Backbone as a chain_set.jsonl record, in Angstrom:
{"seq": "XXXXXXXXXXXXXXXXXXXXXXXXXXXXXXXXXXXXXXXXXXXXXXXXXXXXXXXXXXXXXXXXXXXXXXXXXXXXXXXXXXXXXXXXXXXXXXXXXXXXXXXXXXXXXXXXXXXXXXXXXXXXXXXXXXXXXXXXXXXXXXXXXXXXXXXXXXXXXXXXXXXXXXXXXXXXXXXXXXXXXXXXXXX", "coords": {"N": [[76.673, 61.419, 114.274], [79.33, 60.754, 113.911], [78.705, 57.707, 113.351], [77.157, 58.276, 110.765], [79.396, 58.938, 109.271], [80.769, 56.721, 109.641], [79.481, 54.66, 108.332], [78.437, 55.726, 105.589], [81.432, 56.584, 104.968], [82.832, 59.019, 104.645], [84.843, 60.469, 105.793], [86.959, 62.803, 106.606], [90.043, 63.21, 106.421], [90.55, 61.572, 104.434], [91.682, 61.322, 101.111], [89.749, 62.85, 98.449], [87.74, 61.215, 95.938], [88.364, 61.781, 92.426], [86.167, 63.178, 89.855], [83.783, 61.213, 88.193], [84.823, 61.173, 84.781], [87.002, 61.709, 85.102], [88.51, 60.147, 86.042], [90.132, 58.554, 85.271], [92.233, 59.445, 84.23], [93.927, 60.653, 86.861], [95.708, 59.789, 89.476], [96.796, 56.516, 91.053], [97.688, 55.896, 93.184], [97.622, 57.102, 96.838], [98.782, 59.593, 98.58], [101.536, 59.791, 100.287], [101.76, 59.454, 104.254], [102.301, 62.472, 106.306], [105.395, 63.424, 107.817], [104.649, 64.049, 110.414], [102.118, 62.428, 111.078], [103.184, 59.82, 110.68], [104.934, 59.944, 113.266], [103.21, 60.654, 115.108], [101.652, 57.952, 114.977], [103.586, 56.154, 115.333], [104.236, 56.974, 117.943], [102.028, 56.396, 119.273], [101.291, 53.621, 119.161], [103.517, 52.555, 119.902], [103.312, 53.506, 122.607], [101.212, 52.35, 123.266], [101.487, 49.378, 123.147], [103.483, 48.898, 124.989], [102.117, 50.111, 127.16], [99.787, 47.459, 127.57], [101.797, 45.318, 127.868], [102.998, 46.398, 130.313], [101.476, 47.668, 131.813], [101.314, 49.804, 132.985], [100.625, 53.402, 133.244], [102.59, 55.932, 133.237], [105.457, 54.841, 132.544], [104.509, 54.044, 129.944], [103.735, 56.838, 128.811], [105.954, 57.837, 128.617], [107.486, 56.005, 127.054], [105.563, 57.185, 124.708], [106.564, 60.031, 124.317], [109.272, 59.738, 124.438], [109.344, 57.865, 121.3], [107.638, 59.639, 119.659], [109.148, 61.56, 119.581], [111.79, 60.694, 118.178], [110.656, 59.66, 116.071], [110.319, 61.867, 114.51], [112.045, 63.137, 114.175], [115.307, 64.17, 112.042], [116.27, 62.476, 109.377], [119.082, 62.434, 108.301], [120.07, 63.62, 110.489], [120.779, 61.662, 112.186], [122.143, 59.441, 114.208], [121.722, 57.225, 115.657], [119.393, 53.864, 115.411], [117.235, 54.202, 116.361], [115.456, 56.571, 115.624], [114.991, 55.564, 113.191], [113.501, 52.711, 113.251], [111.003, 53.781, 114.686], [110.154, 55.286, 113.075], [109.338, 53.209, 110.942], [107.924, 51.837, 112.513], [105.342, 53.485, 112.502], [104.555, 53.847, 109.616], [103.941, 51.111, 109.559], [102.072, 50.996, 111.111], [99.959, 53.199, 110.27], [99.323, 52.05, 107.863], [98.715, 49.466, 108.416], [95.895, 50.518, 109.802], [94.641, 51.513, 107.343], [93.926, 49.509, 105.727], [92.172, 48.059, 107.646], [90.316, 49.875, 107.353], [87.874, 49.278, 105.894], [86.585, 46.998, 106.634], [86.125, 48.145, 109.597], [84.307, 49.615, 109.05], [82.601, 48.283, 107.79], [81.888, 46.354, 110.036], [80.559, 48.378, 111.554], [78.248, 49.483, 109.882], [76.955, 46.922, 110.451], [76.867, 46.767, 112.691], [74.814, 49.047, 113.412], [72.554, 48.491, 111.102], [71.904, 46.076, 111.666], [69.513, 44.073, 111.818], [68.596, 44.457, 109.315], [70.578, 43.573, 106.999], [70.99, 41.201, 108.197], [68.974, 39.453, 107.657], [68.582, 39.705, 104.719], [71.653, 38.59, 103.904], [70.656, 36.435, 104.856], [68.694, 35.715, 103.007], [70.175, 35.631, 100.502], [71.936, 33.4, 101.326], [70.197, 31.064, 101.318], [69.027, 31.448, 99.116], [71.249, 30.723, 97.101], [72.091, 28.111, 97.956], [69.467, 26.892, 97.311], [70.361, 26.973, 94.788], [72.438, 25.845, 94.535], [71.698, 23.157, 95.145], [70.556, 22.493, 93.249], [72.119, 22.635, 90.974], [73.782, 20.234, 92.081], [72.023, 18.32, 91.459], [71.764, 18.315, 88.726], [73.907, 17.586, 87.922], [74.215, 15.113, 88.463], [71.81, 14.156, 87.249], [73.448, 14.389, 84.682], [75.623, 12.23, 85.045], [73.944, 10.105, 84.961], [72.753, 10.562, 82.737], [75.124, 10.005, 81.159], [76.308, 7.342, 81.35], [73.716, 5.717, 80.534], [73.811, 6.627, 77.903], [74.076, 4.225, 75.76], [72.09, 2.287, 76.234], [69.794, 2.686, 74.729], [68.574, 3.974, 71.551], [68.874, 6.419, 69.12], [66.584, 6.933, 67.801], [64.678, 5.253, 69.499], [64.915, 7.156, 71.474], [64.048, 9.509, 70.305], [60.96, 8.552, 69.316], [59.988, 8.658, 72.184], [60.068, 11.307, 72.735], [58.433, 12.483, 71.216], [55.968, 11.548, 71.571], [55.645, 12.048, 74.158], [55.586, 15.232, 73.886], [57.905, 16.536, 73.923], [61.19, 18.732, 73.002], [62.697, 16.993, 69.897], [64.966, 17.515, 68.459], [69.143, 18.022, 68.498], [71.598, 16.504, 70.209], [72.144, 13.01, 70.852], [72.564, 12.684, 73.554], [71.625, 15.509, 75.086], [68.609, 15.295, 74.249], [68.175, 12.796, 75.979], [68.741, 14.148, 78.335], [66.93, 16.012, 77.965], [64.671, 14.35, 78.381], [64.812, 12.986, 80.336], [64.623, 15.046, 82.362], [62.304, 15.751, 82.07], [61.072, 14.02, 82.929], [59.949, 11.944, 81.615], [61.038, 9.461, 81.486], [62.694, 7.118, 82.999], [65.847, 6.43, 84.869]], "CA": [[77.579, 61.924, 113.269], [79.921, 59.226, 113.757], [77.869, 56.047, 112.916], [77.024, 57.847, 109.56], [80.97, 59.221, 108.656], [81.531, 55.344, 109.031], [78.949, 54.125, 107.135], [78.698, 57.015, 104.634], [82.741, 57.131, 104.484], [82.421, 60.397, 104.633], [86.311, 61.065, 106.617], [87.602, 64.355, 106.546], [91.204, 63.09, 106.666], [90.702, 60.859, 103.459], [91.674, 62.124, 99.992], [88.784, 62.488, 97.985], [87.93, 60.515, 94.331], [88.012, 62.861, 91.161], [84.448, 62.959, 89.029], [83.401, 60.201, 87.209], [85.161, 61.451, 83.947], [88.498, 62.647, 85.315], [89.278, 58.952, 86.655], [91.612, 57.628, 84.199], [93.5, 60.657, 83.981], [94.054, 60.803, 88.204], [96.498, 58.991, 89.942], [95.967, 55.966, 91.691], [98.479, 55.868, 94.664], [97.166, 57.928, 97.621], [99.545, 60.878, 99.087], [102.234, 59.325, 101.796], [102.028, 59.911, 105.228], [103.207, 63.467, 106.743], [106.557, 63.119, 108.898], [103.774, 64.016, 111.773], [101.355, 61.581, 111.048], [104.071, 59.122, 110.69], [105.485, 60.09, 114.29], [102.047, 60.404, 115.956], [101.249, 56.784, 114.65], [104.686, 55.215, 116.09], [104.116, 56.923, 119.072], [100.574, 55.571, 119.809], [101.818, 51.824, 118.945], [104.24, 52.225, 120.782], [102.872, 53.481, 124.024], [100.288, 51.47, 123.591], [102.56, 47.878, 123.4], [104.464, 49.148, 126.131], [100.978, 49.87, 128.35], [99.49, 45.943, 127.496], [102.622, 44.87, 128.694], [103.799, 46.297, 131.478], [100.354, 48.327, 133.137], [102.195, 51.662, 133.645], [100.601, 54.489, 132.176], [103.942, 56.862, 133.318], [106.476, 54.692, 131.142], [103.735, 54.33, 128.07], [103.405, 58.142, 128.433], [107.408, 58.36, 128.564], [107.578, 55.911, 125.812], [105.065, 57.84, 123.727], [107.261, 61.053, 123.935], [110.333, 59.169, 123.222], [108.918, 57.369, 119.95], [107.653, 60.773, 118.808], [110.186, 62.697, 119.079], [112.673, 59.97, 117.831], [110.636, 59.513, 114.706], [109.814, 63.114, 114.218], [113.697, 63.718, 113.692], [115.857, 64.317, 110.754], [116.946, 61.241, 109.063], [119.889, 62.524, 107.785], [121.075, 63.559, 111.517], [120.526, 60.724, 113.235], [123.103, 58.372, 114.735], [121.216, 55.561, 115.872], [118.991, 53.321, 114.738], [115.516, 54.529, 117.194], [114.122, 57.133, 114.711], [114.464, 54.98, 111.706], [112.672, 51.759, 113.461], [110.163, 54.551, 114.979], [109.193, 55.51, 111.736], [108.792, 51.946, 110.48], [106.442, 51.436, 113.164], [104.606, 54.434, 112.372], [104.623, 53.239, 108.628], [103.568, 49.928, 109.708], [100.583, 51.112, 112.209], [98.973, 53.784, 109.467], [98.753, 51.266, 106.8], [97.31, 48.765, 108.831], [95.017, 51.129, 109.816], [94.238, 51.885, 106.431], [93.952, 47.735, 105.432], [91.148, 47.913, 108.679], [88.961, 50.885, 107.698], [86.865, 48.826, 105.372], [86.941, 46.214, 107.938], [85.618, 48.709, 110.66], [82.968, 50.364, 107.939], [81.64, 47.063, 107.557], [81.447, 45.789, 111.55], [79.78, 49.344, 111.628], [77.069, 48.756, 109.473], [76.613, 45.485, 110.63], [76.084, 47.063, 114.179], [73.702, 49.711, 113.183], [71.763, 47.856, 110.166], [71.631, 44.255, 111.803], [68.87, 42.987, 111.073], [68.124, 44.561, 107.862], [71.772, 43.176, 106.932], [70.765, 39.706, 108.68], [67.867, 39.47, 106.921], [69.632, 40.091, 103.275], [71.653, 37.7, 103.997], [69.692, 35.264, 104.474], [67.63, 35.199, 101.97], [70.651, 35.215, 99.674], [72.155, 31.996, 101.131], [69.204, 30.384, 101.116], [68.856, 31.495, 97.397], [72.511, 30.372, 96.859], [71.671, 26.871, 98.72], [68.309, 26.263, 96.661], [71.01, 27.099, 93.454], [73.481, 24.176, 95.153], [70.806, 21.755, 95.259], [70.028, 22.693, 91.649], [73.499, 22.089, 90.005], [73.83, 18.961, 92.026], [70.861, 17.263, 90.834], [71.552, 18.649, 87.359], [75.059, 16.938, 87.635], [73.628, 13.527, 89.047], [71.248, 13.907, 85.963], [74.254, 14.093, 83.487], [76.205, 11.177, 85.173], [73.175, 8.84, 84.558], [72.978, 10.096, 80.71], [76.508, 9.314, 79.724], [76.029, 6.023, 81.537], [72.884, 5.336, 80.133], [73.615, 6.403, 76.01], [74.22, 2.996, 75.455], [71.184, 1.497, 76.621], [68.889, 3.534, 73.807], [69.122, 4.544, 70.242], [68.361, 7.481, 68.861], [64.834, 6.648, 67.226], [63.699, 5.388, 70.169], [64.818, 8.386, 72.382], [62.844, 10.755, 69.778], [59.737, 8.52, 69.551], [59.651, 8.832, 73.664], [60.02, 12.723, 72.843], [57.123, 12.745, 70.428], [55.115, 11.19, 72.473], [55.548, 13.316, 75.474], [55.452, 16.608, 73.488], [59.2, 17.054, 73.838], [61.838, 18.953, 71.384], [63.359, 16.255, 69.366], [66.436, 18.585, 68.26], [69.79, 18.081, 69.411], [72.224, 15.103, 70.622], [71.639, 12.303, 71.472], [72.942, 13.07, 75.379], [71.009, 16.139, 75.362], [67.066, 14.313, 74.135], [67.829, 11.653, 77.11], [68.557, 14.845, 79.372], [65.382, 16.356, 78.119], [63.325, 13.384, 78.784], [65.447, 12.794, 82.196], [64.539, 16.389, 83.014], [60.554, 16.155, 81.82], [60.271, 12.682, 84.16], [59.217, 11.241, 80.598], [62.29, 8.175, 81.143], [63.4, 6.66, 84.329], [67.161, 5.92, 84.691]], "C": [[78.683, 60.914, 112.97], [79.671, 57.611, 113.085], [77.502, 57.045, 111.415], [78.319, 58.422, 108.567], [81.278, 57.593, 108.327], [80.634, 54.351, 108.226], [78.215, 55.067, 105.398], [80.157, 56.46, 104.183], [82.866, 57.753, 103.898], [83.98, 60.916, 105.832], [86.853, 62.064, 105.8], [89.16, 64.138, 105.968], [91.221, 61.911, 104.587], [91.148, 61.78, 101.932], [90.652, 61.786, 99.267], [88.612, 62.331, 96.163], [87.777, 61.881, 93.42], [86.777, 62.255, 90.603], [84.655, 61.721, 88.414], [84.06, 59.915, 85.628], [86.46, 61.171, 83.858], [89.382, 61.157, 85.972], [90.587, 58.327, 86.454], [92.44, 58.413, 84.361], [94.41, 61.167, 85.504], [95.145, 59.377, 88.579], [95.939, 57.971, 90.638], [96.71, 55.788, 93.029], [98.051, 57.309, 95.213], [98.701, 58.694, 97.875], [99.916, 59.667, 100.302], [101.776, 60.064, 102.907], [102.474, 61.178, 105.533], [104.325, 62.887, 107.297], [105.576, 62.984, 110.208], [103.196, 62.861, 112.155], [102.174, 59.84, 111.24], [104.203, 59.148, 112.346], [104.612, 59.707, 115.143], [101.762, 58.455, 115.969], [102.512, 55.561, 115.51], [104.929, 55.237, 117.574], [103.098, 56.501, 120.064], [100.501, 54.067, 120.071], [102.484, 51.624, 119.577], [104.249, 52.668, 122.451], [101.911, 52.627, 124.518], [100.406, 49.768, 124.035], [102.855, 48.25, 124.779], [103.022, 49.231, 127.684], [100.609, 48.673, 128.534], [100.389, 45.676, 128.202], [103.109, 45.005, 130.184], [102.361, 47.111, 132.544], [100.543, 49.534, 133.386], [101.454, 52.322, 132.518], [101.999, 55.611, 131.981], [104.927, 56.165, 132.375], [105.173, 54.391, 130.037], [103.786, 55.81, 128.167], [105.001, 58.615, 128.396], [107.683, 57.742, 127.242], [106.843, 56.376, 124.658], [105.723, 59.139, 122.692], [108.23, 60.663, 123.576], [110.251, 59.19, 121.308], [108.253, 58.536, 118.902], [108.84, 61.504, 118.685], [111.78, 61.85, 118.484], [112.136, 59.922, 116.323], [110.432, 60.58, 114.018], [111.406, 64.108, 113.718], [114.261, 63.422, 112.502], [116.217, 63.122, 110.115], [118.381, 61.574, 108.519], [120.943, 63.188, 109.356], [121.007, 62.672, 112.353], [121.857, 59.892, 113.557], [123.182, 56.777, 114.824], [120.231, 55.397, 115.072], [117.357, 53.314, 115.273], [114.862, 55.29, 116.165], [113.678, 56.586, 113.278], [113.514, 53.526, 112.026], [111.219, 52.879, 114.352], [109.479, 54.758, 113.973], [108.675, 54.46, 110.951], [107.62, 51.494, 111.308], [105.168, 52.392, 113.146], [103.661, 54.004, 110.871], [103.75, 52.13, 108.673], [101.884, 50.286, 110.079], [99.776, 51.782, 111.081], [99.078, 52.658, 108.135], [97.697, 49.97, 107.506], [95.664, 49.33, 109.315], [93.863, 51.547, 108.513], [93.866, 50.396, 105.887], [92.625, 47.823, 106.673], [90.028, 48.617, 108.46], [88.073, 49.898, 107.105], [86.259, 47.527, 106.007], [85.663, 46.58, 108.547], [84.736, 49.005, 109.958], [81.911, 49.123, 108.075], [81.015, 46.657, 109.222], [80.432, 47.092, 111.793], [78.631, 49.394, 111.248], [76.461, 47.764, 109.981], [75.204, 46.017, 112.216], [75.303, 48.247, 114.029], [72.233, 49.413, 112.363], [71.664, 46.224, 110.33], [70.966, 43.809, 111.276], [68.317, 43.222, 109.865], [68.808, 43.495, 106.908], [71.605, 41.743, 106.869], [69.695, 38.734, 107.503], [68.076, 39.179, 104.967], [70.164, 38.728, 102.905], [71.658, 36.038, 103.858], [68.97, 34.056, 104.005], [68.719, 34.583, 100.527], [71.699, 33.814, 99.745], [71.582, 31.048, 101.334], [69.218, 30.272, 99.453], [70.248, 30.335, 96.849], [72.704, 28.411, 97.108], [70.751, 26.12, 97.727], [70.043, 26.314, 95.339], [71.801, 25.712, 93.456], [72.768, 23.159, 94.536], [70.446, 21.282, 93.39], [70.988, 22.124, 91.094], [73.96, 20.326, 90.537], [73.028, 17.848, 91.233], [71.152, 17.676, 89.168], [73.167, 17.156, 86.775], [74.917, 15.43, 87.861], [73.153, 13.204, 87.565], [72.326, 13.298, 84.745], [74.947, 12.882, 83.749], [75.07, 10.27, 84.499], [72.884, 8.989, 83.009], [73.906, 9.51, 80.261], [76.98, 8.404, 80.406], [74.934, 5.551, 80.648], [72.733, 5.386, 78.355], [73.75, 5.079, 75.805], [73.057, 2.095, 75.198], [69.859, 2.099, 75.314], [69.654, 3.895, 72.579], [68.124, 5.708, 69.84], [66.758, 7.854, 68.434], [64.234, 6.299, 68.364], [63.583, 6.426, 71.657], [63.771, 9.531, 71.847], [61.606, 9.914, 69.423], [59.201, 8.973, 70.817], [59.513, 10.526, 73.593], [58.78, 12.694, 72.38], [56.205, 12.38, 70.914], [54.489, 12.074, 73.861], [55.351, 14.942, 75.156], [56.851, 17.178, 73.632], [59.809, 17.275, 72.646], [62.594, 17.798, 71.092], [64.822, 16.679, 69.044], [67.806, 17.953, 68.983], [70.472, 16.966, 69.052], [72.051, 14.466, 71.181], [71.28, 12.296, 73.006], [71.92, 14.093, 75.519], [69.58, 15.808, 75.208], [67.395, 13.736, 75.453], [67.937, 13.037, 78.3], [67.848, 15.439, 79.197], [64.578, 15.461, 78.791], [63.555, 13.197, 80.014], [64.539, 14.258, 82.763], [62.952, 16.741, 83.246], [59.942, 14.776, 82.675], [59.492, 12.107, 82.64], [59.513, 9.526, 80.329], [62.637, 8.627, 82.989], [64.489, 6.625, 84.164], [67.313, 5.381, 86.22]], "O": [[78.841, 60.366, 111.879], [80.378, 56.762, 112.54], [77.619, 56.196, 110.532], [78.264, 58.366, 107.339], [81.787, 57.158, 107.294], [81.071, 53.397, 107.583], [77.619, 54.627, 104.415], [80.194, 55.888, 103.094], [83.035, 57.589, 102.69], [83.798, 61.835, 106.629], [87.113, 62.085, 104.597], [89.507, 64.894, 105.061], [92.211, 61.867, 103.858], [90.815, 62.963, 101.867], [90.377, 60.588, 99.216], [89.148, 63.052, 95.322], [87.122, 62.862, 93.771], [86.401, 61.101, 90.808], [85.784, 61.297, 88.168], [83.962, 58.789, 85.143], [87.042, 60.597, 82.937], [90.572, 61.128, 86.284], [91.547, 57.862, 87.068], [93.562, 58.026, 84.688], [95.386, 61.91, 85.403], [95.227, 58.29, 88.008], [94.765, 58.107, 90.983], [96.001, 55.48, 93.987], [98.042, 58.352, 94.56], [99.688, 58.253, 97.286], [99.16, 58.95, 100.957], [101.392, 61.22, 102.728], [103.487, 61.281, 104.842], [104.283, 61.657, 107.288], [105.656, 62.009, 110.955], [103.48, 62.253, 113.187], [101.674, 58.908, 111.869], [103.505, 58.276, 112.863], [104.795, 58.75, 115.897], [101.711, 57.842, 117.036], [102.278, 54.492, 116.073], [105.427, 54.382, 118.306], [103.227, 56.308, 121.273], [99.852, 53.467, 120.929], [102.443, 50.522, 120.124], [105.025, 52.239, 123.304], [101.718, 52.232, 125.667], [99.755, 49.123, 124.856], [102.237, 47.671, 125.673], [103.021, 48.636, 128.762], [100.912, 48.296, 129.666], [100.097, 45.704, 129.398], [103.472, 44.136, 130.977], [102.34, 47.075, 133.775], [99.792, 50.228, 134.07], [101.51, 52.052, 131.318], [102.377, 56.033, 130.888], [105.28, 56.819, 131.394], [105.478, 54.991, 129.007], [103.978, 56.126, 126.993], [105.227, 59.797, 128.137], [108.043, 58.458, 126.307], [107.315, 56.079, 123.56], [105.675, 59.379, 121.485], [108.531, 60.965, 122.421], [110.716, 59.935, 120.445], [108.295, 58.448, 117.675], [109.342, 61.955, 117.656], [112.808, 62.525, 118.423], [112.928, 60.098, 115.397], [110.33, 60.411, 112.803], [111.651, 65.194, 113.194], [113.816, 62.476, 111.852], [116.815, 62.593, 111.052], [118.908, 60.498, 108.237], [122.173, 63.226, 109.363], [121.236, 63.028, 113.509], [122.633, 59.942, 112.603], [123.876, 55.816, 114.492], [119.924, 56.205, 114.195], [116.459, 52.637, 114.773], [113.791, 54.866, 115.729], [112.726, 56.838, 112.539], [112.786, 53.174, 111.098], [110.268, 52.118, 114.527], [108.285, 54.469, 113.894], [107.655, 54.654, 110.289], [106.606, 50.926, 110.902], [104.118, 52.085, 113.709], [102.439, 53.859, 110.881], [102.805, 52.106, 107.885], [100.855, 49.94, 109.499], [98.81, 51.101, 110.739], [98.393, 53.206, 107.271], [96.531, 49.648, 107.279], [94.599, 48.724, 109.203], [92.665, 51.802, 108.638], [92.811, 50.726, 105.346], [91.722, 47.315, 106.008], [88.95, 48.367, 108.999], [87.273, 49.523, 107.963], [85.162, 47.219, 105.541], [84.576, 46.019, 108.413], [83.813, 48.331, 110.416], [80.722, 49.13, 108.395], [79.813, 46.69, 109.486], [79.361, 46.754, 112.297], [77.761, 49.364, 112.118], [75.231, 47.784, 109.923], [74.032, 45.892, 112.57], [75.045, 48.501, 115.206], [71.132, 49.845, 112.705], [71.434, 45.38, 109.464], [71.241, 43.118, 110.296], [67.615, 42.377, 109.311], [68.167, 42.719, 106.2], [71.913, 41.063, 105.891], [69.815, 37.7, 106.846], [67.498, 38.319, 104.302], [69.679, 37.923, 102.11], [72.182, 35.088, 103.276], [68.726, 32.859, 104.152], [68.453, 33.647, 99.774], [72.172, 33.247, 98.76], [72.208, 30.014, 101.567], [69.38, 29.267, 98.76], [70.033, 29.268, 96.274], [73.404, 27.68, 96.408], [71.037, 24.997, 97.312], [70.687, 25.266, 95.356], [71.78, 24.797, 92.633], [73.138, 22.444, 93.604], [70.226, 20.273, 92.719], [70.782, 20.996, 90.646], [74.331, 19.431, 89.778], [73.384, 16.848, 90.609], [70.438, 17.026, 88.405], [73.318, 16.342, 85.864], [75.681, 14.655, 87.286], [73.691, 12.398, 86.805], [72.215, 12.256, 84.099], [75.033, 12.196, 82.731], [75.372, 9.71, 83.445], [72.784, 8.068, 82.198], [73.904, 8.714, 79.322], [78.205, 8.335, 80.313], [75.397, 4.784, 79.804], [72.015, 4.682, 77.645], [72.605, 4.965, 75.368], [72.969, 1.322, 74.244], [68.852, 1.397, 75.403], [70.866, 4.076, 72.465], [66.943, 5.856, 70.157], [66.045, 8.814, 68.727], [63.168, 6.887, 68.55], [62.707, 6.5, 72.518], [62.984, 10.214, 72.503], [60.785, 10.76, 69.07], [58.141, 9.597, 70.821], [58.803, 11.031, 74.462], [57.902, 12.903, 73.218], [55.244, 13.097, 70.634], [53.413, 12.493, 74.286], [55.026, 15.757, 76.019], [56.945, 18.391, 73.443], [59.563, 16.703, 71.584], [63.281, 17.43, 72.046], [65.761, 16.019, 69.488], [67.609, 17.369, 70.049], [70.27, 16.375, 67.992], [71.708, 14.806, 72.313], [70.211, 12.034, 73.557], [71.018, 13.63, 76.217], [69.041, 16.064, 76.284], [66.732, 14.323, 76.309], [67.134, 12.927, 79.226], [67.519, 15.941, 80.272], [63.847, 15.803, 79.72], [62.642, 13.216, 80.839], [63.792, 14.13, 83.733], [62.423, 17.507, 84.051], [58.77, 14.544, 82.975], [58.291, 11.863, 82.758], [58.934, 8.688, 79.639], [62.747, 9.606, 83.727], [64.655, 6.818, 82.96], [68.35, 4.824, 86.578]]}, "num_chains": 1, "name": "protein.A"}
């Protein structure tokens, strides 16, 4: 159920898109934070810093209840300056969280659909690679035409066409990069 909520994104907790129709007319900024969600979030970050650091689960589980109940308080009775940097770290933690899901969605997939994924891939920077190779050599090609107009005139670039069955059409540069292109002319 898990592995397909995160590759689905299919979360309960998410707000969900309006129809296909109704798009334009819908807002595009999501709904803030609760005060809770806020609190919970500053208090998780911050028990959690405080565990890395120091090893103690008893002060992370003292600083957890602190940092909630510091950011979970009024802003307008406060004194100090703990529930308003509480709530910034709360602030802070659910957006990064939210900046990560698509992140985590993706490493998710990855680790359920490997080698389909791998495979994919692949094939498309291989494809992407053969395309490389293509535009280089196309660009090599054009350096040696607009070096080489000089060396030819137009009559005898379109007899060498007529000869070979090539379109005559065109500018001069473009005939010599036909014939370059049909191996009809060396450069």
């Amino acid at each position: 159920r898990v592995t397909d909520a995160l590759l689905e994104g299919d979360y309960s907790n998410t707000p969900k898109l309006p129809p296909e129709g109704e798009q334009d007319n819908a807002k595009t900024t999501p709904a803030p934070p609760s005060p809770w969600a806020i609190a919970l979030a500053a208090a998780i970050a911050s028990s959690f810093a405080v565990n890395m650091i120091l090893h103690s689960w008893f002060i992370s589980a003292a600083v957890f209840v602190f940092a909630f109940l510091a950011a979970s308080g009024d802003p307008l009775d406060e004194e100090g300056i703990a529930g308003s940097l509480a709530r910034i770290v709360g602030r802070t933690t659910l957006k990064s969280i939210d900046t990560a899901t698509p992140k985590i969605r993706a490493v998710a997939r990855a680790a359920v659909k490997g080698d389909e994924d791998l495979a994919s891939l692949m094939s498309r920077v291989s494809e992407l690679e053969r395309e490389n190779a293509e535009l280089r050599l196309w660009v090599q090609r054009r350096k040696a035409v607009d070096e080489s107009l000089s060396k030819f005139t137009l009559e005898e670039l379109k007899g060498l066409a007529r000869e070979k069955g090539i379109m005559v059409g065109g500018t001069k540069s473009q005939l010599l990069m036909r014939l370059l292109e049909e191996k009809a002319i060396d450069l």
